[in-house]
Amino acid sequence: MGALKENVKIFVINAGSSSIKSQLLDASRLFDKDNGLLWHGQVNFHDGGQADFTSSPTGQADKHFTVAATDAESGYRKLFSEIIQSDGPLASIDEIKAVGHRVVHGGDKYHSPTVVDDLVLSDLAGYITLAPTHEEANIRGIQIARTVFTEAMQIAVFDTGFHHTMPESSVVFAGPYSWFEEDKIRRFGFHGVSHRYCSHQAAILLKRDLKDMRLITCHIGNGGSLCAIKDGASIMTTMGYTPLDGLVMGNRSGAIDPGLIVDLIDTGKYTAKSLSNVLNNESGLKGISGISNDMRQVLEASQNGSRRASLAVEIYVNSLASNIAALVPRLGRLDALVFTGGIGENCAPVREAVCAQLGFLGCFIDEKSNNDASEKVRSGVHQDISTEIAQVRTLVVKTNEELAIARDCLPFLK
Ligand code: AMP
């Protein structure tokens, strides 16, 4: 690998169904204390064509504003204009040599970071049905970035990629083997960029070699998945063929009886499409509580006496604890449990309730450390919240998918 030219910048786009997170980084400083972060921004799209923007140039005050953004394209263009404008963090748009994109699904073809051309884009379009809301948003982001950053490489980093190392016993579903062999139906797993990044951060925090560690990373935000990581590689994860499997989530059901799905379609109550909408958007915390998919609102309602909100939190916590426990036999032992994602990083009551069920594994957390952790983690300092006698270290780690993606782009620039 050669040396990096001067003033090389990487722009990262992490597009979800209704939001875009973005970072601009100095490629030569990605491993410095500040990770070379020059700017970060976020757009949240709302129904009715409004979008809230946050634009945060490093070392300057955040800018918050709301603009009319009737479609994603106008949202992207506004976001890009924040870094391109004359007093922005770039001397010239040509300094951006790579645009890194988080892409949810790489199917059975793409595992490693990949330079996107027309063929790759058309392959990705074929995976839309496997992760409908996310994959479409990712493709749109790449298409728009290509028209703006015309001199930059567009590089896709796949959420499925990290799980490519899972053994066959983790990826084959217990239907006919021909599903796997002929139809390419398998557990793909998602959130791989975050699981991989957090496993590295956990090893750094514990001053251990990741190659000798057995971890479970819990990426719990609006979506949620667990990953069992042995010697640095994913060996099992809770999401499956689609991001609907596994844990109870904000508005996704997670694993439910497949017989129920067949029955609901068979009796005509739902079509496949309407049931997919219910399972993806109207279930989980939102479905049970009838209040919200947002953990903050559900916890508040629970504290205010809502029985269904309390039930939703109880079912959510049970799903997490039992799925964590179910992964331990696959690992043989558990060195560390890592919480990350919006809920994992910020929600001490959920961490406490989950760990209260895992004492039999030797997982004990310190109440004060747990309560103090979220604020410290928000400022970027990962935390070990275990008690001294705990056999399993419980960590709270701030994920940074955009940084992980930028680091994945680096080899293409040398
Ligand atoms: P993410 O998808 O990673 O952005 O995470 C979104 C989830 O994190 C939502 O359910 C939020 O309610 C939850 N979350 C964010 N901050 C907090 C907090 N302070 N306490 C509890 N949950 C939070």
Tab-separated table of C-alpha atoms in Angstrom, residues 5-399:
chain	number	residue	atom	x	y	z
A	5	LYS	CA	-1.847	12.053	-0.652
A	6	GLU	CA	-2.296	15.339	1.224
A	7	ASN	CA	-5.699	16.764	2.090
A	8	VAL	CA	-7.592	13.577	1.356
A	9	LYS	CA	-11.090	13.584	2.854
A	10	ILE	CA	-13.632	10.806	3.216
A	11	PHE	CA	-17.332	11.529	3.338
A	12	VAL	CA	-19.567	8.885	4.926
A	13	ILE	CA	-23.300	8.471	4.417
A	14	ASN	CA	-25.278	6.246	6.762
A	15	ALA	CA	-28.804	6.355	5.362
A	16	GLY	CA	-31.798	4.837	7.120
A	17	SER	CA	-35.449	4.813	6.140
A	18	SER	CA	-36.216	8.215	7.667
A	19	SER	CA	-32.833	9.644	8.614
A	20	ILE	CA	-29.329	10.187	7.270
A	21	LYS	CA	-26.234	10.358	9.476
A	22	SER	CA	-23.120	11.696	7.872
A	23	GLN	CA	-19.481	12.465	8.694
A	24	LEU	CA	-16.619	14.193	6.902
A	25	LEU	CA	-13.222	12.907	8.016
A	26	ASP	CA	-9.582	13.643	7.344
A	27	ALA	CA	-8.259	10.381	5.893
A	28	SER	CA	-4.775	10.859	7.357
A	29	ARG	CA	-6.073	11.130	10.948
A	30	LEU	CA	-8.657	8.341	11.253
A	31	PHE	CA	-6.707	6.697	14.095
A	32	ASP	CA	-6.003	9.933	15.994
A	33	LYS	CA	-7.806	10.712	19.250
A	34	ASP	CA	-10.448	12.791	17.430
A	35	ASN	CA	-10.634	10.232	14.590
A	36	GLY	CA	-10.017	13.036	12.090
A	37	LEU	CA	-13.620	14.182	12.389
A	38	LEU	CA	-14.108	17.493	10.539
A	39	TRP	CA	-17.880	17.687	10.427
A	40	HIS	CA	-20.903	15.569	11.207
A	41	GLY	CA	-24.508	16.066	10.381
A	42	GLN	CA	-27.880	14.420	10.556
A	43	VAL	CA	-31.202	14.769	8.773
A	44	ASN	CA	-34.454	13.405	10.169
A	45	PHE	CA	-37.326	13.329	7.680
A	46	HIS	CA	-40.865	13.768	8.978
A	47	ASP	CA	-44.225	12.993	7.419
A	48	GLY	CA	-45.540	16.057	5.614
A	49	GLY	CA	-42.300	16.977	3.844
A	50	GLN	CA	-40.335	18.608	6.656
A	51	ALA	CA	-36.797	17.649	7.582
A	52	ASP	CA	-34.793	18.582	10.690
A	53	PHE	CA	-31.091	19.165	10.107
A	54	THR	CA	-28.173	19.254	12.491
A	55	SER	CA	-24.868	20.427	11.075
A	56	SER	CA	-21.868	20.169	13.389
A	57	PRO	CA	-18.513	21.434	12.144
A	58	THR	CA	-15.816	20.287	14.590
A	59	GLY	CA	-14.850	23.068	16.972
A	60	GLN	CA	-17.871	25.230	16.117
A	61	ALA	CA	-21.401	25.456	17.474
A	62	ASP	CA	-24.012	23.037	16.108
A	63	LYS	CA	-26.519	24.475	13.646
A	64	HIS	CA	-30.100	23.215	13.832
A	65	PHE	CA	-32.661	24.071	11.205
A	66	THR	CA	-35.815	22.706	9.605
A	67	VAL	CA	-36.425	22.897	5.879
A	68	ALA	CA	-39.051	21.658	3.456
A	69	ALA	CA	-37.699	18.447	1.965
A	70	THR	CA	-40.442	16.835	-0.035
A	71	ASP	CA	-38.187	13.969	-1.067
A	72	ALA	CA	-34.927	12.394	0.036
A	73	GLU	CA	-33.047	13.971	-2.867
A	74	SER	CA	-33.660	17.527	-1.645
A	75	GLY	CA	-32.628	16.395	1.859
A	76	TYR	CA	-29.354	15.002	0.538
A	77	ARG	CA	-28.615	18.097	-1.499
A	78	LYS	CA	-29.165	20.327	1.525
A	79	LEU	CA	-26.902	18.107	3.626
A	80	PHE	CA	-24.167	18.144	0.998
A	81	SER	CA	-24.411	21.925	0.647
A	82	GLU	CA	-23.445	22.227	4.327
A	83	ILE	CA	-19.963	20.873	3.665
A	84	ILE	CA	-19.523	22.351	0.212
A	85	GLN	CA	-20.379	25.961	1.109
A	86	SER	CA	-17.568	28.509	1.138
A	87	ASP	CA	-17.144	28.723	4.948
A	88	GLY	CA	-17.519	24.941	5.307
A	89	PRO	CA	-14.842	22.384	6.252
A	90	LEU	CA	-13.594	21.824	2.697
A	91	ALA	CA	-11.264	23.957	0.607
A	92	SER	CA	-12.607	22.199	-2.491
A	93	ILE	CA	-15.142	19.443	-3.111
A	94	ASP	CA	-12.383	17.567	-4.963
A	95	GLU	CA	-10.661	16.899	-1.632
A	96	ILE	CA	-13.271	14.173	-1.114
A	97	LYS	CA	-11.682	11.131	-2.720
A	98	ALA	CA	-14.074	8.540	-1.330
A	99	VAL	CA	-17.693	8.491	-0.258
A	100	GLY	CA	-18.367	5.532	2.054
A	101	HIS	CA	-21.923	4.202	2.209
A	102	ARG	CA	-23.431	1.902	4.775
A	103	VAL	CA	-25.395	-0.637	2.748
A	104	VAL	CA	-27.644	-2.948	4.676
A	105	HIS	CA	-27.655	-5.989	2.399
A	106	GLY	CA	-24.858	-7.378	0.268
A	107	GLY	CA	-26.750	-10.604	-0.523
A	108	ASP	CA	-24.576	-13.678	-1.024
A	109	LYS	CA	-22.228	-11.797	-3.377
A	110	TYR	CA	-20.803	-8.791	-1.496
A	111	HIS	CA	-19.025	-9.161	1.853
A	112	SER	CA	-16.022	-6.846	1.717
A	113	PRO	CA	-16.096	-3.102	1.091
A	114	THR	CA	-16.732	-2.665	-2.635
A	115	VAL	CA	-16.334	0.172	-5.131
A	116	VAL	CA	-19.791	0.791	-6.574
A	117	ASP	CA	-20.297	0.798	-10.337
A	118	ASP	CA	-23.436	0.276	-12.421
A	119	LEU	CA	-23.247	-3.513	-12.058
A	120	VAL	CA	-22.970	-3.322	-8.270
A	121	LEU	CA	-25.891	-0.886	-8.148
A	122	SER	CA	-28.087	-3.161	-10.189
A	123	ASP	CA	-27.142	-6.146	-7.968
A	124	LEU	CA	-28.033	-4.117	-4.866
A	125	ALA	CA	-31.424	-3.283	-6.366
A	126	GLY	CA	-32.043	-7.046	-6.422
A	127	TYR	CA	-31.729	-7.140	-2.608
A	128	ILE	CA	-34.421	-4.509	-1.969
A	129	THR	CA	-37.032	-7.140	-1.152
A	130	LEU	CA	-34.729	-8.566	1.559
A	131	ALA	CA	-34.501	-5.271	3.476
A	132	PRO	CA	-37.076	-3.052	1.801
A	133	THR	CA	-36.919	0.248	3.669
A	134	HIS	CA	-33.166	0.318	4.223
A	135	GLU	CA	-31.715	-1.001	0.962
A	136	GLU	CA	-33.737	1.424	-1.122
A	137	ALA	CA	-32.548	4.361	0.999
A	138	ASN	CA	-28.929	3.164	0.674
A	139	ILE	CA	-29.158	2.910	-3.111
A	140	ARG	CA	-30.739	6.356	-3.327
A	141	GLY	CA	-27.872	7.774	-1.260
A	142	ILE	CA	-25.284	6.268	-3.614
A	143	GLN	CA	-27.092	7.493	-6.708
A	144	ILE	CA	-27.332	11.059	-5.457
A	145	ALA	CA	-23.751	11.111	-4.133
A	146	ARG	CA	-22.510	9.982	-7.561
A	147	THR	CA	-24.037	13.061	-9.165
A	148	VAL	CA	-22.517	15.452	-6.601
A	149	PHE	CA	-19.099	13.947	-5.754
A	150	THR	CA	-18.281	13.068	-9.330
A	151	GLU	CA	-14.524	12.628	-8.765
A	152	ALA	CA	-14.839	10.426	-5.681
A	153	MET	CA	-14.993	6.650	-5.442
A	154	GLN	CA	-18.312	5.450	-4.055
A	155	ILE	CA	-17.567	2.599	-1.660
A	156	ALA	CA	-20.251	0.340	-0.190
A	157	VAL	CA	-19.650	-1.238	3.246
A	158	PHE	CA	-22.127	-3.988	3.988
A	159	ASP	CA	-23.978	-4.613	7.234
A	160	THR	CA	-24.154	-8.277	6.307
A	161	GLY	CA	-20.388	-8.509	5.626
A	162	PHE	CA	-19.110	-9.174	9.158
A	163	HIS	CA	-21.413	-12.191	9.510
A	164	HIS	CA	-20.063	-13.864	6.425
A	165	THR	CA	-17.749	-15.939	8.650
A	166	MET	CA	-20.631	-17.633	10.489
A	167	PRO	CA	-20.465	-21.426	10.290
A	168	GLU	CA	-23.020	-23.335	8.229
A	169	SER	CA	-24.735	-24.467	11.439
A	170	SER	CA	-25.588	-20.815	12.126
A	171	VAL	CA	-26.788	-19.859	8.671
A	172	VAL	CA	-28.919	-22.822	7.583
A	173	PHE	CA	-32.578	-22.592	8.615
A	174	ALA	CA	-34.228	-25.823	9.680
A	175	GLY	CA	-36.433	-26.068	6.584
A	176	PRO	CA	-35.553	-28.269	3.592
A	177	TYR	CA	-31.817	-28.106	2.860
A	178	SER	CA	-32.654	-27.133	-0.735
A	179	TRP	CA	-33.671	-23.692	0.589
A	180	PHE	CA	-30.031	-23.143	1.429
A	181	GLU	CA	-28.419	-25.033	-1.405
A	182	GLU	CA	-30.618	-24.008	-4.316
A	183	ASP	CA	-32.543	-20.923	-3.237
A	184	LYS	CA	-29.660	-19.268	-1.318
A	185	ILE	CA	-31.902	-18.785	1.701
A	186	ARG	CA	-29.722	-18.333	4.771
A	187	ARG	CA	-29.156	-16.241	7.860
A	188	PHE	CA	-27.368	-13.138	6.660
A	189	GLY	CA	-27.363	-11.053	9.857
A	190	PHE	CA	-27.157	-7.254	10.011
A	191	HIS	CA	-25.635	-4.375	12.036
A	192	GLY	CA	-22.287	-5.960	11.169
A	193	VAL	CA	-20.427	-2.644	10.909
A	194	SER	CA	-21.450	-1.772	14.466
A	195	HIS	CA	-20.872	-5.249	15.947
A	196	ARG	CA	-17.370	-5.358	14.448
A	197	TYR	CA	-16.466	-1.823	15.537
A	198	CYS	CA	-17.756	-2.365	19.092
A	199	SER	CA	-15.911	-5.659	19.482
A	200	HIS	CA	-12.639	-3.851	18.671
A	201	GLN	CA	-13.478	-1.047	21.101
A	202	ALA	CA	-14.281	-3.616	23.814
A	203	ALA	CA	-10.899	-5.278	23.388
A	204	ILE	CA	-9.150	-1.879	23.575
A	205	LEU	CA	-11.093	-0.961	26.731
A	206	LEU	CA	-10.249	-4.272	28.405
A	207	LYS	CA	-6.647	-4.170	27.118
A	208	ARG	CA	-7.064	-7.642	25.705
A	209	ASP	CA	-6.424	-9.279	22.378
A	210	LEU	CA	-9.717	-9.632	20.515
A	211	LYS	CA	-8.360	-12.834	18.988
A	212	ASP	CA	-8.608	-14.516	22.426
A	213	MET	CA	-11.987	-13.140	23.461
A	214	ARG	CA	-15.569	-14.401	23.542
A	215	LEU	CA	-18.080	-11.562	23.373
A	216	ILE	CA	-21.723	-10.836	22.896
A	217	THR	CA	-22.366	-7.403	21.398
A	218	CYS	CA	-25.897	-6.028	21.830
A	219	HIS	CA	-26.669	-3.365	19.245
A	220	ILE	CA	-30.026	-2.134	20.512
A	221	GLY	CA	-31.531	0.965	18.967
A	222	ASN	CA	-34.816	1.154	17.126
A	223	GLY	CA	-33.695	-2.049	15.424
A	224	GLY	CA	-31.755	-4.520	17.539
A	225	SER	CA	-29.515	-7.534	17.189
A	226	LEU	CA	-27.014	-9.566	19.168
A	227	CYS	CA	-23.794	-10.980	17.833
A	228	ALA	CA	-21.727	-13.792	19.318
A	229	ILE	CA	-18.086	-13.039	18.530
A	230	LYS	CA	-15.368	-15.627	19.013
A	231	ASP	CA	-11.711	-14.771	18.428
A	232	GLY	CA	-12.757	-11.651	16.484
A	233	ALA	CA	-15.258	-13.325	14.138
A	234	SER	CA	-19.042	-13.393	14.132
A	235	ILE	CA	-20.232	-16.942	14.800
A	236	MET	CA	-23.943	-16.259	15.317
A	237	THR	CA	-26.329	-13.333	15.258
A	238	THR	CA	-30.011	-12.932	16.033
A	239	MET	CA	-31.187	-11.239	12.832
A	240	GLY	CA	-31.710	-13.644	9.975
A	241	TYR	CA	-32.612	-13.630	6.296
A	242	THR	CA	-34.110	-10.198	6.930
A	243	PRO	CA	-33.671	-7.636	9.757
A	244	LEU	CA	-37.038	-8.730	11.176
A	245	ASP	CA	-35.769	-11.813	13.025
A	246	GLY	CA	-34.514	-12.175	16.588
A	247	LEU	CA	-35.043	-9.601	19.320
A	248	VAL	CA	-38.222	-7.661	20.062
A	249	MET	CA	-37.473	-4.183	18.642
A	250	GLY	CA	-38.923	-0.656	18.581
A	251	ASN	CA	-41.543	-1.386	15.945
A	252	ARG	CA	-40.493	-4.833	14.680
A	253	SER	CA	-41.804	-8.069	16.171
A	254	GLY	CA	-38.563	-10.038	16.120
A	255	ALA	CA	-38.957	-13.836	16.037
A	256	ILE	CA	-42.544	-15.018	16.297
A	257	ASP	CA	-44.189	-18.371	15.611
A	258	PRO	CA	-43.957	-18.974	11.818
A	259	GLY	CA	-47.237	-20.910	12.078
A	260	LEU	CA	-48.970	-17.683	13.097
A	261	ILE	CA	-47.788	-15.943	9.950
A	262	VAL	CA	-49.081	-18.742	7.759
A	263	ASP	CA	-52.404	-18.711	9.608
A	264	LEU	CA	-52.916	-14.935	9.404
A	265	ILE	CA	-52.388	-14.991	5.636
A	266	ASP	CA	-54.320	-18.210	5.140
A	267	THR	CA	-57.425	-16.911	6.906
A	268	GLY	CA	-57.376	-13.794	4.701
A	269	LYS	CA	-56.874	-11.374	7.577
A	270	TYR	CA	-53.684	-10.081	5.932
A	271	THR	CA	-51.938	-10.222	2.597
A	272	ALA	CA	-48.186	-10.931	2.676
A	273	LYS	CA	-47.606	-7.228	2.066
A	274	SER	CA	-49.937	-5.915	4.768
A	275	LEU	CA	-48.597	-8.433	7.284
A	276	SER	CA	-45.033	-7.436	6.430
A	277	ASN	CA	-46.010	-3.849	7.181
A	278	VAL	CA	-47.509	-4.831	10.550
A	279	LEU	CA	-44.501	-6.953	11.554
A	280	ASN	CA	-41.989	-4.281	10.476
A	281	ASN	CA	-43.751	-1.094	11.531
A	282	GLU	CA	-46.593	-1.743	13.964
A	283	SER	CA	-45.135	-4.365	16.291
A	284	GLY	CA	-42.485	-4.561	19.011
A	285	LEU	CA	-42.569	-1.879	21.728
A	286	LYS	CA	-45.021	0.137	19.645
A	287	GLY	CA	-47.377	-2.755	18.983
A	288	ILE	CA	-47.518	-3.975	22.573
A	289	SER	CA	-47.634	-0.584	24.290
A	290	GLY	CA	-49.837	1.148	21.718
A	291	ILE	CA	-47.806	4.246	22.591
A	292	SER	CA	-44.547	4.496	20.688
A	293	ASN	CA	-41.550	2.678	19.274
A	294	ASP	CA	-39.350	5.079	21.254
A	295	MET	CA	-38.048	3.519	24.468
A	296	ARG	CA	-38.016	6.896	26.257
A	297	GLN	CA	-41.730	7.377	25.702
A	298	VAL	CA	-42.590	3.799	26.583
A	299	LEU	CA	-40.589	4.002	29.842
A	300	GLU	CA	-42.254	7.295	30.723
A	301	ALA	CA	-45.712	5.843	30.106
A	302	SER	CA	-44.774	2.820	32.218
A	303	GLN	CA	-43.716	5.100	35.080
A	304	ASN	CA	-47.046	6.906	34.705
A	305	GLY	CA	-48.930	3.659	35.235
A	306	SER	CA	-49.578	2.357	31.712
A	307	ARG	CA	-49.934	-1.424	32.091
A	308	ARG	CA	-49.265	-2.088	28.405
A	309	ALA	CA	-46.153	0.095	28.427
A	310	SER	CA	-44.813	-1.897	31.410
A	311	LEU	CA	-45.677	-5.125	29.622
A	312	ALA	CA	-43.839	-3.941	26.487
A	313	VAL	CA	-40.681	-3.158	28.489
A	314	GLU	CA	-40.905	-6.503	30.307
A	315	ILE	CA	-41.257	-8.452	27.050
A	316	TYR	CA	-38.431	-6.402	25.477
A	317	VAL	CA	-36.063	-7.113	28.388
A	318	ASN	CA	-37.015	-10.811	28.507
A	319	SER	CA	-36.310	-11.120	24.801
A	320	LEU	CA	-32.871	-9.556	25.232
A	321	ALA	CA	-31.849	-11.564	28.293
A	322	SER	CA	-33.018	-14.915	26.964
A	323	ASN	CA	-31.414	-14.359	23.553
A	324	ILE	CA	-28.123	-13.365	25.212
A	325	ALA	CA	-28.213	-16.498	27.356
A	326	ALA	CA	-29.018	-18.640	24.314
A	327	LEU	CA	-25.813	-17.511	22.582
A	328	VAL	CA	-23.500	-18.450	25.468
A	329	PRO	CA	-23.353	-22.199	24.687
A	330	ARG	CA	-22.194	-21.309	21.183
A	331	LEU	CA	-19.283	-19.356	22.679
A	332	GLY	CA	-18.417	-21.831	25.430
A	333	ARG	CA	-17.706	-18.969	27.837
A	334	LEU	CA	-18.491	-15.276	27.972
A	335	ASP	CA	-15.754	-12.717	28.650
A	336	ALA	CA	-17.732	-9.552	27.941
A	337	LEU	CA	-21.227	-8.320	27.231
A	338	VAL	CA	-21.240	-5.088	25.222
A	339	PHE	CA	-24.184	-2.684	25.081
A	340	THR	CA	-24.406	-0.195	22.215
A	341	GLY	CA	-26.978	1.603	20.018
A	342	GLY	CA	-29.480	4.244	21.147
A	343	ILE	CA	-30.955	2.106	23.923
A	344	GLY	CA	-27.767	0.207	24.792
A	345	GLU	CA	-25.786	3.424	25.201
A	346	ASN	CA	-28.417	5.602	26.834
A	347	CYS	CA	-30.848	3.498	28.784
A	348	ALA	CA	-29.553	2.451	32.216
A	349	PRO	CA	-32.879	0.848	33.318
A	350	VAL	CA	-32.834	-1.586	30.385
A	351	ARG	CA	-29.170	-2.523	31.021
A	352	GLU	CA	-29.964	-3.054	34.704
A	353	ALA	CA	-33.050	-5.199	34.034
A	354	VAL	CA	-31.233	-7.349	31.469
A	355	CYS	CA	-28.186	-7.920	33.678
A	356	ALA	CA	-30.441	-8.719	36.663
A	357	GLN	CA	-31.522	-11.825	34.715
A	358	LEU	CA	-27.949	-12.811	33.826
A	359	GLY	CA	-26.437	-13.189	37.298
A	360	PHE	CA	-26.241	-16.962	36.725
A	361	LEU	CA	-23.629	-16.223	34.029
A	362	GLY	CA	-21.552	-14.140	36.436
A	363	CYS	CA	-22.777	-10.870	34.962
A	364	PHE	CA	-23.049	-8.291	37.764
A	365	ILE	CA	-23.137	-4.539	37.253
A	366	ASP	CA	-22.431	-1.671	39.620
A	367	GLU	CA	-25.525	0.502	40.078
A	368	LYS	CA	-23.672	3.821	40.158
A	369	SER	CA	-21.381	2.955	37.248
A	370	ASN	CA	-24.431	1.937	35.231
A	371	ASN	CA	-26.328	5.118	36.071
A	372	ASP	CA	-23.315	7.322	35.275
A	373	ALA	CA	-22.309	5.449	32.123
A	374	SER	CA	-24.677	6.975	29.581
A	375	GLU	CA	-23.445	10.525	30.056
A	376	LYS	CA	-19.786	9.458	29.932
A	377	VAL	CA	-20.398	7.340	26.838
A	378	ARG	CA	-22.188	10.249	25.123
A	379	SER	CA	-18.953	12.200	25.465
A	380	GLY	CA	-17.157	9.346	23.724
A	381	VAL	CA	-15.611	7.459	26.673
A	382	HIS	CA	-16.555	3.772	26.704
A	383	GLN	CA	-17.395	2.350	30.143
A	384	ASP	CA	-16.917	-0.887	32.087
A	385	ILE	CA	-19.916	-1.054	34.463
A	386	SER	CA	-19.172	-4.465	36.028
A	387	THR	CA	-18.630	-5.037	39.727
A	388	GLU	CA	-15.243	-6.346	40.820
A	389	ILE	CA	-16.541	-9.870	41.443
A	390	ALA	CA	-18.238	-10.176	38.049
A	391	GLN	CA	-16.893	-12.993	35.875
A	392	VAL	CA	-18.311	-11.294	32.777
A	393	ARG	CA	-17.271	-7.707	32.035
A	394	THR	CA	-20.308	-5.624	31.061
A	395	LEU	CA	-19.385	-2.678	28.847
A	396	VAL	CA	-21.187	0.312	27.394
A	397	VAL	CA	-19.610	1.324	24.109
A	398	LYS	CA	-20.492	4.235	21.836
A	399	THR	CA	-20.833	2.862	18.348
